[in-house]
Coordinates of C-alpha atoms and ligand atoms in Angstrom, one line a residue:
M6 CA 7.5 -20.4 10.9
I7 CA 5.9 -17.6 8.7
E8 CA 2.7 -19.8 9.6
E9 CA 3.0 -18.8 13.3
Q10 CA 3.8 -15.6 12.7
L11 CA 1.0 -15.4 10.7
R12 CA -1.3 -16.3 13.3
A13 CA 0.5 -13.8 15.9
I14 CA -0.3 -11.0 13.6
R15 CA -3.8 -11.7 12.7
E16 CA -4.0 -12.0 16.7
R17 CA -2.9 -8.8 17.1
I18 CA -4.6 -7.5 13.7
T19 CA -8.2 -8.7 15.7
A20 CA -7.2 -7.6 19.2
S21 CA -7.0 -4.0 17.8
A22 CA -9.7 -4.1 15.4
S23 CA -11.9 -4.8 18.7
R24 CA -10.3 -2.4 20.8
A25 CA -11.2 0.4 18.0
G26 CA -14.7 -1.5 17.7
R27 CA -14.1 -2.4 14.2
D28 CA -14.2 -5.6 11.9
P29 CA -11.3 -7.0 11.6
D30 CA -12.2 -8.3 8.3
G31 CA -12.2 -4.7 7.2
I32 CA -8.5 -4.8 7.4
R33 CA -6.2 -6.4 4.8
L34 CA -2.7 -7.9 5.4
L35 CA -0.5 -7.3 3.0
A36 CA 2.9 -9.2 3.4
V37 CA 5.7 -7.3 1.8
T38 CA 8.4 -9.6 0.5
K39 CA 11.2 -7.3 -0.5
T40 CA 14.6 -8.2 -0.3
Q41 CA 12.9 -11.6 0.6
P42 CA 14.2 -14.9 -1.8
R43 CA 10.9 -16.7 -3.7
S44 CA 11.0 -19.3 -1.4
V45 CA 9.7 -17.1 1.0
V46 CA 7.0 -15.9 -1.1
D47 CA 6.0 -19.3 -1.8
E48 CA 6.2 -20.1 1.4
A49 CA 4.0 -17.2 2.6
R50 CA 1.0 -18.7 0.2
R51 CA 1.2 -22.1 1.5
A52 CA 0.6 -20.3 5.1
G53 CA -2.8 -18.8 3.2
I54 CA -1.3 -15.3 2.2
T55 CA -2.4 -14.0 -1.3
I56 CA -1.7 -10.1 -1.3
F57 CA 1.9 -8.8 -1.7
G58 CA 4.2 -6.0 -2.1
E59 CA 7.1 -5.3 -3.4
N60 CA 9.3 -1.5 -3.3
R61 CA 10.8 -2.2 -6.7
V62 CA 10.1 -3.0 -10.2
Q63 CA 13.1 -5.1 -11.5
E64 CA 13.2 -7.3 -8.3
A65 CA 9.4 -8.2 -8.1
A66 CA 9.8 -9.1 -11.8
A67 CA 12.5 -11.4 -11.2
K68 CA 10.6 -12.6 -8.1
Y69 CA 6.8 -12.7 -9.5
G70 CA 6.9 -13.1 -13.2
D71 CA 5.5 -16.3 -13.5
I72 CA 3.4 -16.2 -10.7
A73 CA 2.0 -12.6 -11.3
G74 CA -1.5 -14.3 -12.3
S75 CA -2.1 -16.0 -9.2
V76 CA -1.2 -13.4 -6.4
E77 CA -2.6 -10.2 -6.0
L78 CA 0.5 -7.9 -6.3
H79 CA 1.2 -4.1 -4.9
L80 CA 3.8 -2.1 -5.8
I81 CA 4.7 0.0 -2.6
G82 CA 7.5 1.9 -3.6
H83 CA 8.2 5.0 -5.8
L84 CA 7.4 4.1 -9.4
Q85 CA 9.9 5.9 -12.1
R86 CA 7.7 7.2 -15.0
N87 CA 10.3 5.0 -17.5
K88 CA 9.4 2.2 -15.2
A89 CA 5.7 2.2 -15.8
R90 CA 5.5 -0.1 -18.8
M91 CA 6.6 -3.1 -16.6
V92 CA 3.4 -2.9 -14.4
P93 CA 0.9 -4.3 -16.8
G94 CA 0.8 -7.9 -16.4
L95 CA 2.6 -8.3 -12.6
F96 CA 1.3 -5.1 -10.7
S97 CA -2.4 -5.3 -10.0
W98 CA -2.1 -2.2 -7.3
V99 CA 0.4 0.4 -7.7
D100 CA -0.1 2.3 -4.1
S101 CA 2.5 4.7 -4.1
I102 CA 1.4 7.5 -7.1
D103 CA 2.7 10.7 -6.1
S104 CA 2.1 12.6 -9.4
L105 CA -0.2 12.8 -12.3
A106 CA 2.3 12.6 -15.1
T107 CA 3.4 9.1 -13.7
A108 CA -0.3 8.0 -13.6
Q109 CA -0.8 9.1 -16.8
A110 CA 2.2 7.1 -18.2
L111 CA 0.7 3.8 -16.2
S112 CA -2.5 4.3 -17.8
R113 CA -1.1 4.3 -21.3
R114 CA 1.0 1.4 -20.4
C115 CA -1.8 -0.3 -18.9
E116 CA -4.5 0.6 -21.7
A117 CA -1.6 -0.8 -24.2
G118 CA -1.5 -4.2 -22.1
G119 CA -5.2 -5.0 -22.0
C120 CA -5.5 -4.5 -18.5
G121 CA -6.7 -2.1 -15.6
C122 CA -4.7 -1.2 -12.6
A123 CA -5.8 0.0 -9.2
V124 CA -4.2 3.0 -7.2
L125 CA -3.8 4.8 -4.0
L126 CA -2.3 8.5 -4.0
Q127 CA 0.9 8.5 -1.7
Y128 CA 0.5 11.4 1.0
N129 CA 3.2 12.5 3.1
S130 CA 2.0 12.5 6.4
T131 CA 5.4 13.8 7.8
G132 CA 5.9 16.5 5.9
E133 CA 9.9 15.3 5.1
A134 CA 11.7 15.9 2.5
S135 CA 12.9 12.4 2.1
K136 CA 9.8 10.9 1.8
S137 CA 7.7 10.3 -1.7
G138 CA 4.1 11.2 -2.0
Y139 CA 2.0 14.3 -2.0
Q140 CA 2.8 17.1 1.2
E141 CA 0.0 19.3 -0.3
E142 CA -3.5 17.4 0.1
S143 CA -5.3 20.4 -2.0
I144 CA -2.6 19.1 -5.1
L145 CA -3.5 15.4 -3.8
L146 CA -7.5 16.0 -4.4
E147 CA -7.1 17.8 -7.6
E148 CA -5.0 15.5 -9.3
A149 CA -6.6 12.8 -7.7
E150 CA -10.0 14.2 -9.8
R151 CA -7.7 13.9 -13.2
I152 CA -6.3 10.9 -12.1
A153 CA -9.8 8.7 -11.6
G154 CA -11.0 10.2 -15.4
L155 CA -7.7 8.1 -16.9
A156 CA -8.8 5.4 -18.8
A157 CA -7.1 2.2 -17.3
L158 CA -7.0 3.4 -13.2
R159 CA -9.3 3.2 -10.6
V160 CA -8.1 5.6 -7.9
R161 CA -9.0 3.5 -4.7
G162 CA -7.5 5.5 -1.2
V163 CA -4.7 6.8 0.2
M164 CA -1.4 5.3 1.5
T165 CA 1.1 6.7 3.9
I166 CA 3.9 6.0 5.8
G167 CA 4.0 6.8 9.2
P168 CA 6.8 8.6 10.7
F169 CA 10.2 6.5 12.0
V170 CA 10.0 8.0 15.7
S171 CA 8.6 5.9 18.8
D172 CA 6.6 8.8 20.0
A173 CA 3.0 6.7 19.5
A174 CA 1.1 10.5 19.6
K175 CA 3.3 11.5 16.8
I176 CA 2.5 8.7 14.4
A177 CA -1.2 8.8 15.8
S178 CA -1.2 12.2 14.5
A179 CA 0.3 11.8 10.9
F180 CA -2.4 8.7 10.3
A181 CA -5.2 11.0 11.8
R182 CA -4.5 13.3 9.2
T183 CA -4.3 11.0 6.5
R184 CA -7.7 9.4 7.4
A185 CA -9.1 13.2 7.5
L186 CA -7.2 13.3 4.0
Y187 CA -9.0 9.5 2.9
E188 CA -12.4 10.9 3.9
R189 CA -12.2 14.5 1.8
L190 CA -11.3 12.0 -1.0
Q191 CA -14.4 9.8 -0.4
K192 CA -16.4 13.3 -0.2
Q193 CA -15.2 14.1 -3.5
L194 CA -15.0 10.7 -5.5
G195 CA -18.3 8.4 -3.9
E196 CA -17.5 6.4 -0.9
A197 CA -18.2 3.0 -2.9
R198 CA -15.0 4.2 -5.0
I199 CA -12.8 5.1 -2.3
D200 CA -12.6 2.1 0.0
T201 CA -8.8 1.5 0.7
L202 CA -6.7 3.4 3.5
S203 CA -3.2 1.9 3.8
M204 CA -1.0 2.8 6.7
G205 CA 0.7 0.9 8.8
M206 CA 3.6 -1.5 8.8
T207 CA 5.3 -4.2 11.3
D208 CA 6.4 -1.5 13.9
D209 CA 3.2 1.2 14.1
F210 CA 0.1 -1.0 12.5
E211 CA -2.1 -1.3 15.4
I212 CA -2.1 2.8 16.2
A213 CA -2.8 2.7 12.1
I214 CA -5.7 0.5 12.8
A215 CA -6.7 2.2 16.2
E216 CA -6.8 5.6 13.6
G217 CA -8.9 3.6 10.9
S218 CA -6.4 2.0 8.6
T219 CA -8.1 -0.7 6.0
E220 CA -4.8 -2.2 4.8
I221 CA -1.4 -2.9 6.8
R222 CA 1.4 -3.6 5.0
V223 CA 3.8 -6.0 7.1
G224 CA 7.4 -7.5 6.4
S225 CA 9.7 -8.1 9.2
A226 CA 7.0 -9.3 11.7
L227 CA 6.3 -11.8 8.9
F228 CA 9.3 -13.0 7.8
G229 CA 12.2 -11.4 10.0
A230 CA 14.5 -9.0 9.8
R231 CA 15.5 -7.6 6.4
A232 CA 19.6 -8.1 5.9
Ligands
PLP25 C1 9.2 -1.9 3.7 C2 7.9 -1.7 3.7 C3 6.9 -2.0 4.4 C4 6.9 -3.2 5.7 O1 7.9 -2.7 6.2 P1 8.0 -3.7 8.2 O2 8.8 -2.5 8.8 O3 8.9 -4.4 7.6 O4 6.8 -4.2 8.4 C5 5.9 -1.1 4.3 N1 5.3 -0.5 3.4 C6 6.6 0.5 2.6 C7 6.3 1.0 1.5 C8 7.8 -0.4 2.6 O5 8.8 0.2 1.8

């Protein structure tokens, strides 16, 4: 079942990459397993998926605690500062950094745990107050510089969640804004370091690929609708 869905998604990735004149290998698929049981993770791994995403630290710890070393697990939901201690040894990426203070806390915890962590800065590309992430580009760029200087963290790029609307042009314009910001960050910190633009989910990943996404985060198209 997951195997079939995975094949269909890979075909859609390849098709949208080729429409955009891009190499499909430049787009990584992150499987979002929030609310799904461990058995789904196991089936996904058997189907060949190696990159996973979870929204909540505690749920991830329960589900991935014993296999964290053998998958690449990304935190894609908001990180509360007091949960930073649970990241080392569980998540190798935090895709949702939205403040310097949280990044500092995370870096301290990772240093103490003897491991590094890759991070993306989350950009609120829709301006909706209900969404987390930096609303001001200038603040994101300024803090990125300081976060890049933290001992245990490697800034790798930008993440955004597109607007939940059906108007494809609106979605595309949010992604285009995010890509422009990503390119500014590349200029600022160096293209060799800044290599990840995470945008696109089940309903909008093809638009995101057209706009330059290098990492799509897919849940329901792989595993079915969440309860
Ligand atoms: C849930 C979630 C996803 C996956 O959503 P689907 O629409 O099920 O593909 C991707 N990114 C984030 C940040 C999420 O919270």
